[in-house]
Short mmCIF file of C-alpha atoms and ligand atoms in Angstrom, two decimals:
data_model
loop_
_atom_site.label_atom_id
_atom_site.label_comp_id
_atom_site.label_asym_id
_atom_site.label_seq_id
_atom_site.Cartn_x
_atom_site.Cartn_y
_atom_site.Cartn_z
CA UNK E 53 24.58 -29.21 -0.86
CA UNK E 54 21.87 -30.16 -4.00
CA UNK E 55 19.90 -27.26 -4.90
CA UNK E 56 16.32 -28.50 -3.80
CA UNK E 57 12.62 -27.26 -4.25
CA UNK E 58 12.79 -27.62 -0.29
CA UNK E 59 16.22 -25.77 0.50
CA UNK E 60 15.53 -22.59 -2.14
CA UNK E 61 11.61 -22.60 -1.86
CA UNK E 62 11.55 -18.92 -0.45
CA UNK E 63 9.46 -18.30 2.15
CA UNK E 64 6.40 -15.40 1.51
CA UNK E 65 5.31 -13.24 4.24
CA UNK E 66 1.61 -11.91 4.33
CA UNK E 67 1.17 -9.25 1.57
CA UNK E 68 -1.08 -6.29 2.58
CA UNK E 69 -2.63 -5.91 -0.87
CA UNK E 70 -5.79 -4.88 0.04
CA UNK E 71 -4.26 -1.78 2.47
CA UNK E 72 -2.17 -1.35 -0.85
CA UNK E 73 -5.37 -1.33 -3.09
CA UNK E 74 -7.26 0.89 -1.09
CA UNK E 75 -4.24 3.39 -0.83
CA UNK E 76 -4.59 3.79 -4.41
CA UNK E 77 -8.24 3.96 -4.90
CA UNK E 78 -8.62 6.87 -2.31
CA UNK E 79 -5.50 9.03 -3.56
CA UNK E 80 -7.72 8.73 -6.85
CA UNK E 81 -11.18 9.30 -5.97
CA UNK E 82 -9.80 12.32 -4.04
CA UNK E 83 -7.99 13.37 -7.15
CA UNK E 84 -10.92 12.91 -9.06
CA UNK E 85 -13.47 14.33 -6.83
CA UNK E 86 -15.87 10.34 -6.96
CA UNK E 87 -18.99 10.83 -6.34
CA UNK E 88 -19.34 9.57 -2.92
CA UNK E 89 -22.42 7.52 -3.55
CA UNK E 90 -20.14 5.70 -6.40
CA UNK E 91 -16.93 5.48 -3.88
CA UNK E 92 -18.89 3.52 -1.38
CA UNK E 93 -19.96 1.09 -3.81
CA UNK E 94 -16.69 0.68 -5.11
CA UNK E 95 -14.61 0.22 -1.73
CA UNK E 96 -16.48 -2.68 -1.01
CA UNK E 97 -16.66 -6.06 -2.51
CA UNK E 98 -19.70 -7.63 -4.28
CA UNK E 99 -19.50 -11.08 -3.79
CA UNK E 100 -17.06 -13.14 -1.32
CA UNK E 101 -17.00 -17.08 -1.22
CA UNK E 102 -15.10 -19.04 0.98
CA UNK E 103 -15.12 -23.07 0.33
CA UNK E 104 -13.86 -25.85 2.06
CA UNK E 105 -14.08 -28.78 -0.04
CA UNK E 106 -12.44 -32.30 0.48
CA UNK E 107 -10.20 -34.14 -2.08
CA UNK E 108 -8.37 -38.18 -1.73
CA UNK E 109 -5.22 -38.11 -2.09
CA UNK E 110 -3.03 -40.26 -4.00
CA UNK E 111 -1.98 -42.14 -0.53
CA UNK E 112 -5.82 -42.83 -0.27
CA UNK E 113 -6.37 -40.02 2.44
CA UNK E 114 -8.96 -36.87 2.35
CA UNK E 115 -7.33 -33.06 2.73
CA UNK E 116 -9.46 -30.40 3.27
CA UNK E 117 -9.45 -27.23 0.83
CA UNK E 118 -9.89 -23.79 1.32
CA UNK E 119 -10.89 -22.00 -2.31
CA UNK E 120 -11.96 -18.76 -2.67
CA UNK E 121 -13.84 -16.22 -5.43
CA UNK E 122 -14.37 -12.63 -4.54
CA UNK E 123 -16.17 -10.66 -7.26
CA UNK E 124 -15.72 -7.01 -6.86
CA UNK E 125 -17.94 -4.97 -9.44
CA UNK E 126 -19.67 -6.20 -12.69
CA UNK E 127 -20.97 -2.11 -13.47
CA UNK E 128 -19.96 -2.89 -16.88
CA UNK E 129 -20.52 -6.43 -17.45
CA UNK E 130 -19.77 -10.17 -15.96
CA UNK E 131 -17.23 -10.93 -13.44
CA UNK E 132 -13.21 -11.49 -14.83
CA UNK E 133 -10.29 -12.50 -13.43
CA UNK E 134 -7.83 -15.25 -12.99
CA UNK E 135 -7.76 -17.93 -10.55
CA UNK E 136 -4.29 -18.20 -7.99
CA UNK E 137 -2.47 -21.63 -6.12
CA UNK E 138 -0.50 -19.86 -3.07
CA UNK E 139 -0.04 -20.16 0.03
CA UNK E 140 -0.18 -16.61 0.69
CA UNK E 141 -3.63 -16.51 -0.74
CA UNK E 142 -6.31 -15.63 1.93
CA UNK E 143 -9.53 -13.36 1.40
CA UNK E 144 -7.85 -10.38 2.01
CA UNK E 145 -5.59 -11.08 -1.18
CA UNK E 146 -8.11 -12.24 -3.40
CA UNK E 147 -10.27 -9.04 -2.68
CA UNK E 148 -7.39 -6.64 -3.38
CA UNK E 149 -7.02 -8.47 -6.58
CA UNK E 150 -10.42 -8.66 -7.49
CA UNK E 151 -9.88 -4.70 -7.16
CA UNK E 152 -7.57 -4.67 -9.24
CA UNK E 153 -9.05 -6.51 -11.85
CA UNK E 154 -12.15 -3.85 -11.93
CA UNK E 155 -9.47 -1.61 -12.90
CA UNK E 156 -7.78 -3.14 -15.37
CA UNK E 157 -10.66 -4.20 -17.18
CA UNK E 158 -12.29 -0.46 -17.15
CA UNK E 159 -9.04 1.08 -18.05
CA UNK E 160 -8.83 -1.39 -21.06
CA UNK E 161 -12.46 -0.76 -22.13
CA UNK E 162 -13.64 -4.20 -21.87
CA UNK E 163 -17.01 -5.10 -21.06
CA UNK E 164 -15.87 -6.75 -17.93
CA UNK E 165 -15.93 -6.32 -14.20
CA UNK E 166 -13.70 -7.49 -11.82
CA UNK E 167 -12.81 -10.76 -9.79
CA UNK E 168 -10.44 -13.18 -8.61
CA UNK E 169 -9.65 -16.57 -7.23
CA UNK E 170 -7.42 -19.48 -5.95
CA UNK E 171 -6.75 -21.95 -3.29
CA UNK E 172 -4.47 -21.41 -0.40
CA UNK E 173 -2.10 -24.37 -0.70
CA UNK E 174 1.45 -24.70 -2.17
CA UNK E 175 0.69 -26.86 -5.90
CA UNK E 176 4.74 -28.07 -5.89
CA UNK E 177 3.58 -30.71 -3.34
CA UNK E 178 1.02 -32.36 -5.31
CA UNK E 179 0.99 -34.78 -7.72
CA UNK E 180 -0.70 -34.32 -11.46
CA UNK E 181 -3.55 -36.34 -11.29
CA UNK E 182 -4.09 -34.84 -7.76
CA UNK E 183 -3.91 -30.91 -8.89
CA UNK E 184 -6.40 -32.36 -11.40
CA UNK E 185 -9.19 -33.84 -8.79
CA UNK E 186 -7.74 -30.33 -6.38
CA UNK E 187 -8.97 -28.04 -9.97
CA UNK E 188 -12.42 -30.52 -10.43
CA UNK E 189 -13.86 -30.17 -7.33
CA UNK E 190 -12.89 -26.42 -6.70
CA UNK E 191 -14.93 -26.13 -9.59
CA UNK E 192 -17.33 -28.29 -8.68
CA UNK E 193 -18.30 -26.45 -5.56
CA UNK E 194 -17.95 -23.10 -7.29
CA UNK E 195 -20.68 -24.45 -9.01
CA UNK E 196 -22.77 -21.50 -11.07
CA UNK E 197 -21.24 -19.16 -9.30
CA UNK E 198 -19.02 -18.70 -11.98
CA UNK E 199 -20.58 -19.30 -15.76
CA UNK E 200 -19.59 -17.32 -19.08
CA UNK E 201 -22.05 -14.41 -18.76
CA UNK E 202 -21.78 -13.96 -15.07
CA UNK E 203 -18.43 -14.70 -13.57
CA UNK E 204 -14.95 -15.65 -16.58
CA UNK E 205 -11.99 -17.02 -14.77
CA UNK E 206 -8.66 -17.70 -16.30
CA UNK E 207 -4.95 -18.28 -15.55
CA UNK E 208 -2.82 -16.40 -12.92
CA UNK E 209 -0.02 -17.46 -10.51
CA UNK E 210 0.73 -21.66 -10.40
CA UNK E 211 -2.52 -22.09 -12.67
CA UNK E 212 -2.30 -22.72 -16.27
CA UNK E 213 -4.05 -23.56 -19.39
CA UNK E 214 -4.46 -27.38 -18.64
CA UNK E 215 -5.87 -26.28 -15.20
CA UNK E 216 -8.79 -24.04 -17.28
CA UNK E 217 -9.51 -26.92 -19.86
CA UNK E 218 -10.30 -28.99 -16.25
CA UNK E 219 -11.79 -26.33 -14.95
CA UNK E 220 -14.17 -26.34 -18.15
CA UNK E 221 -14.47 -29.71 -18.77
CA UNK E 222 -16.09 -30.03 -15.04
CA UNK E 223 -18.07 -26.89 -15.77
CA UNK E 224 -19.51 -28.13 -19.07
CA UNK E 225 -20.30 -31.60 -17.63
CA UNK E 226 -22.68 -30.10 -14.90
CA UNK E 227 -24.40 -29.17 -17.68
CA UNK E 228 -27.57 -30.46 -20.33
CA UNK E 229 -25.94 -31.59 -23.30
CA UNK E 230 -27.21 -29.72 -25.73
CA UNK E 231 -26.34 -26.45 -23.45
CA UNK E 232 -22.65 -27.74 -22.91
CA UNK E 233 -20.71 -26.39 -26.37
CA UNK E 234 -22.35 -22.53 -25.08
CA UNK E 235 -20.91 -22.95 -22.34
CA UNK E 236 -17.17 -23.28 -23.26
CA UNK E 237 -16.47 -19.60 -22.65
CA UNK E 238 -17.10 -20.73 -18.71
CA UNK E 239 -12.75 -19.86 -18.72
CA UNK E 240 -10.28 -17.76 -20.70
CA UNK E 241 -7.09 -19.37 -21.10
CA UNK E 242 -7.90 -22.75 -22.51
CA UNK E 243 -5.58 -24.79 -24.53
CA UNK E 244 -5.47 -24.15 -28.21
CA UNK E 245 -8.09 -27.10 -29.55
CA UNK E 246 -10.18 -27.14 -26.45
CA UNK E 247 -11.20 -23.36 -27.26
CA UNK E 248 -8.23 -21.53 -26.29
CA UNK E 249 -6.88 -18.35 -28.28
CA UNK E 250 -3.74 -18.57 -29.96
CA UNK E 251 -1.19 -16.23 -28.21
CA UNK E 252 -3.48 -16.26 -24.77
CA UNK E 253 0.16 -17.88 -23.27
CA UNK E 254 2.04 -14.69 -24.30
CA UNK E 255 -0.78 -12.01 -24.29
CA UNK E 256 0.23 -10.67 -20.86
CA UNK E 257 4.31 -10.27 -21.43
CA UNK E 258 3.58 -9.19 -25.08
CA UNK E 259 1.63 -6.25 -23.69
CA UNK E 260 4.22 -5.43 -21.11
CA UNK E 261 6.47 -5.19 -23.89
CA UNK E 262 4.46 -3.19 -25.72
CA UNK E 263 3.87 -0.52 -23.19
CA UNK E 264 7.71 -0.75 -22.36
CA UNK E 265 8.14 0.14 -25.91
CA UNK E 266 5.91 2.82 -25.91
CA UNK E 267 6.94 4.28 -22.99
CA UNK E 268 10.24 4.20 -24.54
CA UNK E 269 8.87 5.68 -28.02
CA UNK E 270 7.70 8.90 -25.89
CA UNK E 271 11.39 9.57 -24.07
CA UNK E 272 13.15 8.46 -27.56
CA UNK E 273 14.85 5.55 -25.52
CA UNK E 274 16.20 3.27 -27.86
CA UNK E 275 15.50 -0.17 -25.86
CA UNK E 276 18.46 -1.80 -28.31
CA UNK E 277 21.50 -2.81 -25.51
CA UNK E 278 19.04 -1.92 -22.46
CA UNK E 279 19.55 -3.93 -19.61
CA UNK E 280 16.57 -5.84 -17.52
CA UNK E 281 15.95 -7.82 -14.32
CA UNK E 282 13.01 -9.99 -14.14
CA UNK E 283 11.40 -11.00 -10.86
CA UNK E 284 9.53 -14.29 -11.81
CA UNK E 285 10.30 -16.15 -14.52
CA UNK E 286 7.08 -18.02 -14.87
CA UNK E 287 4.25 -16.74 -17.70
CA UNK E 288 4.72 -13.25 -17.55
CA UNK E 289 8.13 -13.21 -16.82
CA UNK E 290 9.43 -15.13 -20.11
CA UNK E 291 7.40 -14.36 -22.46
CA UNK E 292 8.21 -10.09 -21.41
CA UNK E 293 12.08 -11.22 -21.31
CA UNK E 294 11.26 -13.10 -25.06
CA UNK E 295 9.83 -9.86 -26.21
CA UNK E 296 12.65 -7.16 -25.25
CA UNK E 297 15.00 -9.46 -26.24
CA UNK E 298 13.84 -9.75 -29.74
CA UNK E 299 14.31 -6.15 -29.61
CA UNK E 300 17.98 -6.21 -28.59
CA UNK E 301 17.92 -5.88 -25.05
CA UNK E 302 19.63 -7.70 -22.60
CA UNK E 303 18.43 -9.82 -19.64
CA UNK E 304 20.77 -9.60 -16.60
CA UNK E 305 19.26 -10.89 -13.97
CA UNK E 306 16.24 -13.21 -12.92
CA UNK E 307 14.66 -14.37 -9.33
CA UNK E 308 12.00 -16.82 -8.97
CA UNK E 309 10.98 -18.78 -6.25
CA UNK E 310 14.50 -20.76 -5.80
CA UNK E 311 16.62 -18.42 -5.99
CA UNK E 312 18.81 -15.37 -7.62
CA UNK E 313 20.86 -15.86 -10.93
CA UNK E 314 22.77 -13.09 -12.60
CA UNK E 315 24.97 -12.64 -15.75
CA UNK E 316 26.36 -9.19 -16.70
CA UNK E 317 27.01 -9.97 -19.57
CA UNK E 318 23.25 -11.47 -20.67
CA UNK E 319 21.00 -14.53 -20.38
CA UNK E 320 20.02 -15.86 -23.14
CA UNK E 321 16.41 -15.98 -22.52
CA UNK E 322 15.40 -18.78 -24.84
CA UNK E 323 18.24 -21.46 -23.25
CA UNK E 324 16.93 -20.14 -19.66
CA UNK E 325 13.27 -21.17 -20.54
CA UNK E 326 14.31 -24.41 -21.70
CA UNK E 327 16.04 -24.68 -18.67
CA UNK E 328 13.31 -24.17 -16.38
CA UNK E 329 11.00 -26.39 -18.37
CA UNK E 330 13.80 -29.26 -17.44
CA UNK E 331 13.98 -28.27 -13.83
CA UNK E 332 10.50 -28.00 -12.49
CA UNK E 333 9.92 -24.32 -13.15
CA UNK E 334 13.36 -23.31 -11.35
CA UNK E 335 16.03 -20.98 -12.91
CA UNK E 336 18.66 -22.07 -10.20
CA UNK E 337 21.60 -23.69 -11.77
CA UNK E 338 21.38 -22.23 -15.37
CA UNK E 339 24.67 -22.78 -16.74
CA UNK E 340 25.92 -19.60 -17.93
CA UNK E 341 25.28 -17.35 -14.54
CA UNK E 342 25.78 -16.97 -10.92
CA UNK E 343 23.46 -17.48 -7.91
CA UNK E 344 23.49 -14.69 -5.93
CA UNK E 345 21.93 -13.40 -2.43
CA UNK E 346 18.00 -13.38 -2.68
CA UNK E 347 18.22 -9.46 -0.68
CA UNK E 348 20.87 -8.11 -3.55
CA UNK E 349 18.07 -8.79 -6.48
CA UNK E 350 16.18 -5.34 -6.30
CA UNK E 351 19.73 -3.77 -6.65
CA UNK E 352 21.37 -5.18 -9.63
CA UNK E 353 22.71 -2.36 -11.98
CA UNK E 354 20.30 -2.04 -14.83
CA UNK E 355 17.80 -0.06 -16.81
CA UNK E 356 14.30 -1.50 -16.42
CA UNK E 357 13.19 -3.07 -13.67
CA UNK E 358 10.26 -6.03 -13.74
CA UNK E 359 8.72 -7.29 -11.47
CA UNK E 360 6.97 -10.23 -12.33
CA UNK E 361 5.76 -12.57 -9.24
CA UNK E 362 4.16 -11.54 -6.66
CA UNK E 363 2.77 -8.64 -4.55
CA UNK E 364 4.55 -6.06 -2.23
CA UNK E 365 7.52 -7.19 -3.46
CA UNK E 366 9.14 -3.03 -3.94
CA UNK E 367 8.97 -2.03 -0.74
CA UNK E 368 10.45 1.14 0.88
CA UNK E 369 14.08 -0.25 1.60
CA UNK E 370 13.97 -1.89 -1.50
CA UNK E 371 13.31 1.66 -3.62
CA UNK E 372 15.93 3.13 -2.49
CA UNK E 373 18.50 0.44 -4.00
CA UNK E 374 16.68 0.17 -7.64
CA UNK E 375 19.36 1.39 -10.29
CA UNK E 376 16.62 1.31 -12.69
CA UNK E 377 14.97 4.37 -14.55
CA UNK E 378 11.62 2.31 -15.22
CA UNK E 379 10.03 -0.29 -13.36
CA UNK E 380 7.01 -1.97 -14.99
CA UNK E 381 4.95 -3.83 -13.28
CA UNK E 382 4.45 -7.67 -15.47
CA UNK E 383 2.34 -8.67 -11.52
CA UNK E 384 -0.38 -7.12 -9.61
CA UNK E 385 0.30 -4.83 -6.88
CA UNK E 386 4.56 -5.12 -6.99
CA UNK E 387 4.93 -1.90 -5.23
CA UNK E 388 3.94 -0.01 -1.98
CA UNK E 389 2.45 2.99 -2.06
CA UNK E 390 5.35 3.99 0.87
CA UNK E 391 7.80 2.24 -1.65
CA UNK E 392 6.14 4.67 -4.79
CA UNK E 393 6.53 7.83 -2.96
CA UNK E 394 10.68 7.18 -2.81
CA UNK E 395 10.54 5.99 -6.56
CA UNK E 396 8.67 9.33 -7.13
CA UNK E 397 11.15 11.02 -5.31
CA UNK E 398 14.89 9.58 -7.10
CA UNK E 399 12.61 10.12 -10.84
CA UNK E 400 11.87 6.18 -11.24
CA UNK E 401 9.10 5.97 -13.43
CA UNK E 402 6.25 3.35 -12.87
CA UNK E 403 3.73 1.48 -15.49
CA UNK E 404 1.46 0.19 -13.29
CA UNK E 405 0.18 -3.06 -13.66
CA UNK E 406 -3.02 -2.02 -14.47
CA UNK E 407 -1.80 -0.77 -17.57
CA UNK E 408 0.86 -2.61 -18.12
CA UNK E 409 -0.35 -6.26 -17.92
CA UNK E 410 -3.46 -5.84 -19.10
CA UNK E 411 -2.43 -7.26 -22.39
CA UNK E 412 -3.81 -10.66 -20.64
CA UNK E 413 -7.34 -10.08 -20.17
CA UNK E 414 -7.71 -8.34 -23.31
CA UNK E 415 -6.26 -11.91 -25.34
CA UNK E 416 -8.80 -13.08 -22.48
CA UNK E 417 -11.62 -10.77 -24.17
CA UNK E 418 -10.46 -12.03 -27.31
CA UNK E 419 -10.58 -15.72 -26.52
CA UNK E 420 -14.30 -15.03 -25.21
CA UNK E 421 -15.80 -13.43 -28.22
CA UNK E 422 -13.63 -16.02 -30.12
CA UNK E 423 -15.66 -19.00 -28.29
CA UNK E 424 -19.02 -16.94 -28.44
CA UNK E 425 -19.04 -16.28 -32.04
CA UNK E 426 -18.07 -20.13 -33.07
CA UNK E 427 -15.24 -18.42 -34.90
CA UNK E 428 -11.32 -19.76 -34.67
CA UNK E 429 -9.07 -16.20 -35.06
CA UNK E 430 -5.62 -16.51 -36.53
CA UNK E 431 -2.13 -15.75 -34.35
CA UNK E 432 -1.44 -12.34 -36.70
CA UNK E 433 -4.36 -10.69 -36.45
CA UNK E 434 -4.82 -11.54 -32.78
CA UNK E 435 -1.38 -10.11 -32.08
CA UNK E 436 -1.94 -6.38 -34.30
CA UNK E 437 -5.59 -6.29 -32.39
CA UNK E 438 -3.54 -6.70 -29.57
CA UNK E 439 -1.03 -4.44 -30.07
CA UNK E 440 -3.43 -1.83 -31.53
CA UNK E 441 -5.14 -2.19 -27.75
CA UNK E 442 -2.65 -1.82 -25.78
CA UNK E 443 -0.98 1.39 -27.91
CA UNK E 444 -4.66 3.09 -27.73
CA UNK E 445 -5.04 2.68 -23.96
CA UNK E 446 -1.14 3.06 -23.12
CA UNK E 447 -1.60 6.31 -25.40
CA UNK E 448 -4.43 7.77 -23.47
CA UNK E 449 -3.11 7.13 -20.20
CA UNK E 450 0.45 8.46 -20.75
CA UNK E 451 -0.64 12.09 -22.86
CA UNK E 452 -3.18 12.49 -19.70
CA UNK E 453 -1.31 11.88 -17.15
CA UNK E 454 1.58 14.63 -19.01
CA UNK E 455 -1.85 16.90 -19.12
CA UNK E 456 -2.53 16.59 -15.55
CA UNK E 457 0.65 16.59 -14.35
CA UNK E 458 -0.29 13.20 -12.32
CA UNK E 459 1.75 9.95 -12.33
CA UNK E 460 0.61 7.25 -14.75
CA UNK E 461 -1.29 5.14 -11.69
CA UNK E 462 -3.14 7.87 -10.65
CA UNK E 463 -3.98 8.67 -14.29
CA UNK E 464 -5.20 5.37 -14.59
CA UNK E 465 -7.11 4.66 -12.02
CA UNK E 466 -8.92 8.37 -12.82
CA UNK E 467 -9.52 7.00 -15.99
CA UNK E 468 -10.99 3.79 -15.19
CA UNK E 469 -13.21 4.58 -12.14
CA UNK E 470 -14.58 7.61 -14.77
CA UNK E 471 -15.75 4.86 -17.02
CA UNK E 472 -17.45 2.94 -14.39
CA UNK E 473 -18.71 5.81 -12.46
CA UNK E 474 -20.39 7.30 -15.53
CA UNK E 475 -22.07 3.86 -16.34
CA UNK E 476 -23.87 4.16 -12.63
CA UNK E 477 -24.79 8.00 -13.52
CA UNK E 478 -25.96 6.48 -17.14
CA UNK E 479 -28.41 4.32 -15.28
CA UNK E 480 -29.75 6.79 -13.23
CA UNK E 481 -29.05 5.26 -10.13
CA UNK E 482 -27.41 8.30 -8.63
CA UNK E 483 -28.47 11.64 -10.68
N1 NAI K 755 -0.83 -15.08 -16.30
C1 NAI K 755 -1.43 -13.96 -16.68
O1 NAI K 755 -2.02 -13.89 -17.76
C2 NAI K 755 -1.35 -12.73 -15.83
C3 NAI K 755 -0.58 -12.67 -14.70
N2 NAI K 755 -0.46 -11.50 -14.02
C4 NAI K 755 0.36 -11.39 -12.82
O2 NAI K 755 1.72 -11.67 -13.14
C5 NAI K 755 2.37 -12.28 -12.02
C6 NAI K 755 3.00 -13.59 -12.44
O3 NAI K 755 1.98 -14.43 -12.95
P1 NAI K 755 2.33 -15.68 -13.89
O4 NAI K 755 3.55 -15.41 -14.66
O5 NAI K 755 1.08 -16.03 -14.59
O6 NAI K 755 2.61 -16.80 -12.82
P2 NAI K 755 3.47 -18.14 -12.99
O7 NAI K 755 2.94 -19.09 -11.99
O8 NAI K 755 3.50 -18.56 -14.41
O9 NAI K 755 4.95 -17.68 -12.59
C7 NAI K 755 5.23 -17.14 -11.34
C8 NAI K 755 6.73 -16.94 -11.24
O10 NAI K 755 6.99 -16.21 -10.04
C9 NAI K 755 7.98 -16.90 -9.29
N3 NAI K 755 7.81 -16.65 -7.86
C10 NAI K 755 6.87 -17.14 -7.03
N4 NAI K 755 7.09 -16.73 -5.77
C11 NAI K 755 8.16 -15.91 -5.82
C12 NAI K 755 8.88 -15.18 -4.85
N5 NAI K 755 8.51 -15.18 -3.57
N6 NAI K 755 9.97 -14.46 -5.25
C13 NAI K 755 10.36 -14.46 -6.55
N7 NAI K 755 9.70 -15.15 -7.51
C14 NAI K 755 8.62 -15.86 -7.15
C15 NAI K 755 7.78 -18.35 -9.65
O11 NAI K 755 8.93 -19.15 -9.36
C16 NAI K 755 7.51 -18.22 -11.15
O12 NAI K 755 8.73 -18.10 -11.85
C17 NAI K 755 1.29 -12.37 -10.92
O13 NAI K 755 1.35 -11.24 -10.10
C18 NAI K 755 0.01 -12.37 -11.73
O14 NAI K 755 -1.10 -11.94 -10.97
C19 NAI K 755 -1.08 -10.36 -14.44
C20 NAI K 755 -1.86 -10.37 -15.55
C21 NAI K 755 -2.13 -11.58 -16.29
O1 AKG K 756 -7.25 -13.10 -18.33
C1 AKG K 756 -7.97 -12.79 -17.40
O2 AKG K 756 -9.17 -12.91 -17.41
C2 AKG K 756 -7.39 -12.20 -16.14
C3 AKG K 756 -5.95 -12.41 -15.93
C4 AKG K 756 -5.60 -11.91 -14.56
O3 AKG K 756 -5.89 -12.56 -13.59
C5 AKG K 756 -4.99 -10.61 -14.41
O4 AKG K 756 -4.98 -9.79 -15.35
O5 AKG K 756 -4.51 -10.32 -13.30
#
């Protein structure tokens, strides 16, 4: 039988972030001893909107949207965080991601808070031009409640550069025009020549690389001949596969929404990508591998493990079959905290995604201060500032978490809350 979007589409059961999320905030604030004045703030969300909004559809009928922003803290400055299309997205995920991204924007000492966003629908059933009036009136009816000094979205899963140049385009037209050009920083993400940094599109894989590599640096693990499976194949997941192999090591096997392919002896990640680009997105089929069982993925034999998609996706059946000695985390929230405790036990080690993809926002950060300033920055320097970034905060995170004898989540979830919590102490809101 063809291989079709409908027969391999796999189906997604509801996620549990936020239980996830809040797992790891309390192990931390407990670790830390929070202030419990700051902890309450901080377990809660700021902001939640829910909004149904109608769009025609190309047959000439009107289908009801649900879209959704939840901002979560803006202690140290305006709302950030990407916006998803999913079916699994509901409130509960968008808050645990919002979370998340309060996290990773403290931990990379950006003058961020945290948010998130999407719309719970499936985008593989739409046409262009309708994902384009979808995008318009989401933002629309989002209205100022986003803007470029309050609330910054950008890409994340099934969203992509041309949906943030619609997203600003709509944003900047609700506006006077001689306000419109300050407000282009309304999204990161953009296209190159409508605003958009160049090297946003790898940003978040390049800094998985990076802390891959200097993970690597601290066990002198040469990553040359390394193997690695890739869960997702979609931003993060080719441009993290581009980097490692550039650095000799070899891709073995890849899932993504279709299906399970697998080749011992390497894929070649460039001919895969052009692949996918041919086949709407879908790895299934690549020439030079096998399809396998969706349930045997987590268990290939290799040494780094990435997962790359979606959330809860290492759970605690799944940690015990991982071959892999590392397993860094290209999505948000891949792993239980049930599914952690096992990897703890059999001496997996985990970047967390906190860390580990935060080399997104920070091209995000870039992008912003890029747009603010009127200046255009070049693809060199934006890569060393982001390298230099992502060694500083993958540095601090790894020596103190060898200091404290902690794993590298904890550690970084100690660090970040400290930044925010001191910022509320700073203020004088709680002496
Ligand atoms: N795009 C960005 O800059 C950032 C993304 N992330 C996180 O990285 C992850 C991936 O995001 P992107 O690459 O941007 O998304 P994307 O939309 O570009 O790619 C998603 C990939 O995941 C695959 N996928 C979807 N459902 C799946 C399933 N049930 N099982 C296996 N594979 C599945 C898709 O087929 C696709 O290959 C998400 O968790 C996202 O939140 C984190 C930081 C920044
Ligand atoms: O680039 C950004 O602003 C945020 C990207 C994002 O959604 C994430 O890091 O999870």
């Amino acid at each position: 039988m063809a291989l079709t979007k409908e027969t391999k589409q796999k189906q997604v059961p509801k996620q549990g972030m936020l239980e996830n999320v809040m797992k790891q905030f309390n192990t931390a604030s407990e670790l830390m001893n929070l202030n419990p004045n700051i902890k309450k703030i901080l377990s809660v969300t700021n902001n939640e909107l829910i909004i149904h909004f109608p769009v025609r559809m190309d047959n000439g009928e009107i289908e009801i949207f649900k879209g959704y922003r939840v901002q979560h803290n803006n202690a140290l400055g305006p709302y950030k965080g990407g916006l998803r299309y999913h079916p699994t997205i509901d409130i509960d995920a968008v808050k645990a991601l919002a979370m998340w991204m309060t996290w990773k924007t403290s931990l990379a000492g950006l003058p961020y808070g945290g948010a998130k966003g999407g719309i719970q629908m499936d985008p593989q059933k739409y046409s262009l031009s309708e994902l384009e009036r979808i995008t318009r009136r989401f933002a629309y009816a989002l209205g100022d409640n986003i803007g470029p000094e309050h609330d910054i979205p950008a890409p994340d899963v099934n969203t992509n550069a041309q949906t943030m140049a619609w997203i600003a385009d709509t944003y900047m037209s609700t506006k006077t025009p001689s306000e419109r050009s300050k407000n282009q920083h309304v999204v990161t993400g953009k296209p190159v020549g409508s605003g958009g940094l160049e090297g946003r599109d790898r940003a978040t894989g390049f800094g998985v690389f990076l802390t891959i590599k200097y993970w690597a640096e601290y066990k002198h693990i040469d990553l040359k001949d390394k193997t690695f499976i890739v869960q997702g194949f979609g931003n993060v997941g080719y441009w993290t596969s581009h980097f490692l192999q550039e650095v000799g090591a070899k891709l073995v096997g890849v899932q993504d929404a279709f299906g399970t392919i697998v080749n011992p002896k390497g894929l070649e990640v460039e001919s895969l990508f052009n692949y996918t680009e041919a086949n709407d997105g879908s790895i299934v089929g690549f020439p030079e591998s096998d399809i396998i069982d969706n349930d045997r993925f987590f268990a290939l034999d290799c040494d780094i493990c990435i997962p790359a998609a979606l959330g809860n996706q290492i759970t605690e059946d799944r940690a015990y079959q991982i071959k892999a000695f590392l397993i860094a985390e290209g999505a948000n929230g891949p792993t239980t905290v049930e599914a952690e405790k096992i990897l703890k036990e059999r001496g997996i080690e985990v970047i967390p995604d906190i860390l580990c993809n935060s080399g997104g926002v920070v091209g995000s950060y870039f992008e912003w201060l890029q747009n603010r300033n009127g200046e255009l920055w070049g693809l060199d320097e934006i890569m060393v500032k982001l390298d230099k970034r992502i060694k500083e905060v993958f540095k601090k995170v790894y020596e103190t978490s060898q200091i404290k004898n902690l794993d590298m989540r904890s550690t970084a979830y100690i660090i970040a809350i400290e930044r925010i919590e001191r910022a509320y102490i700073q203020r004088g809101i709680f002496p």
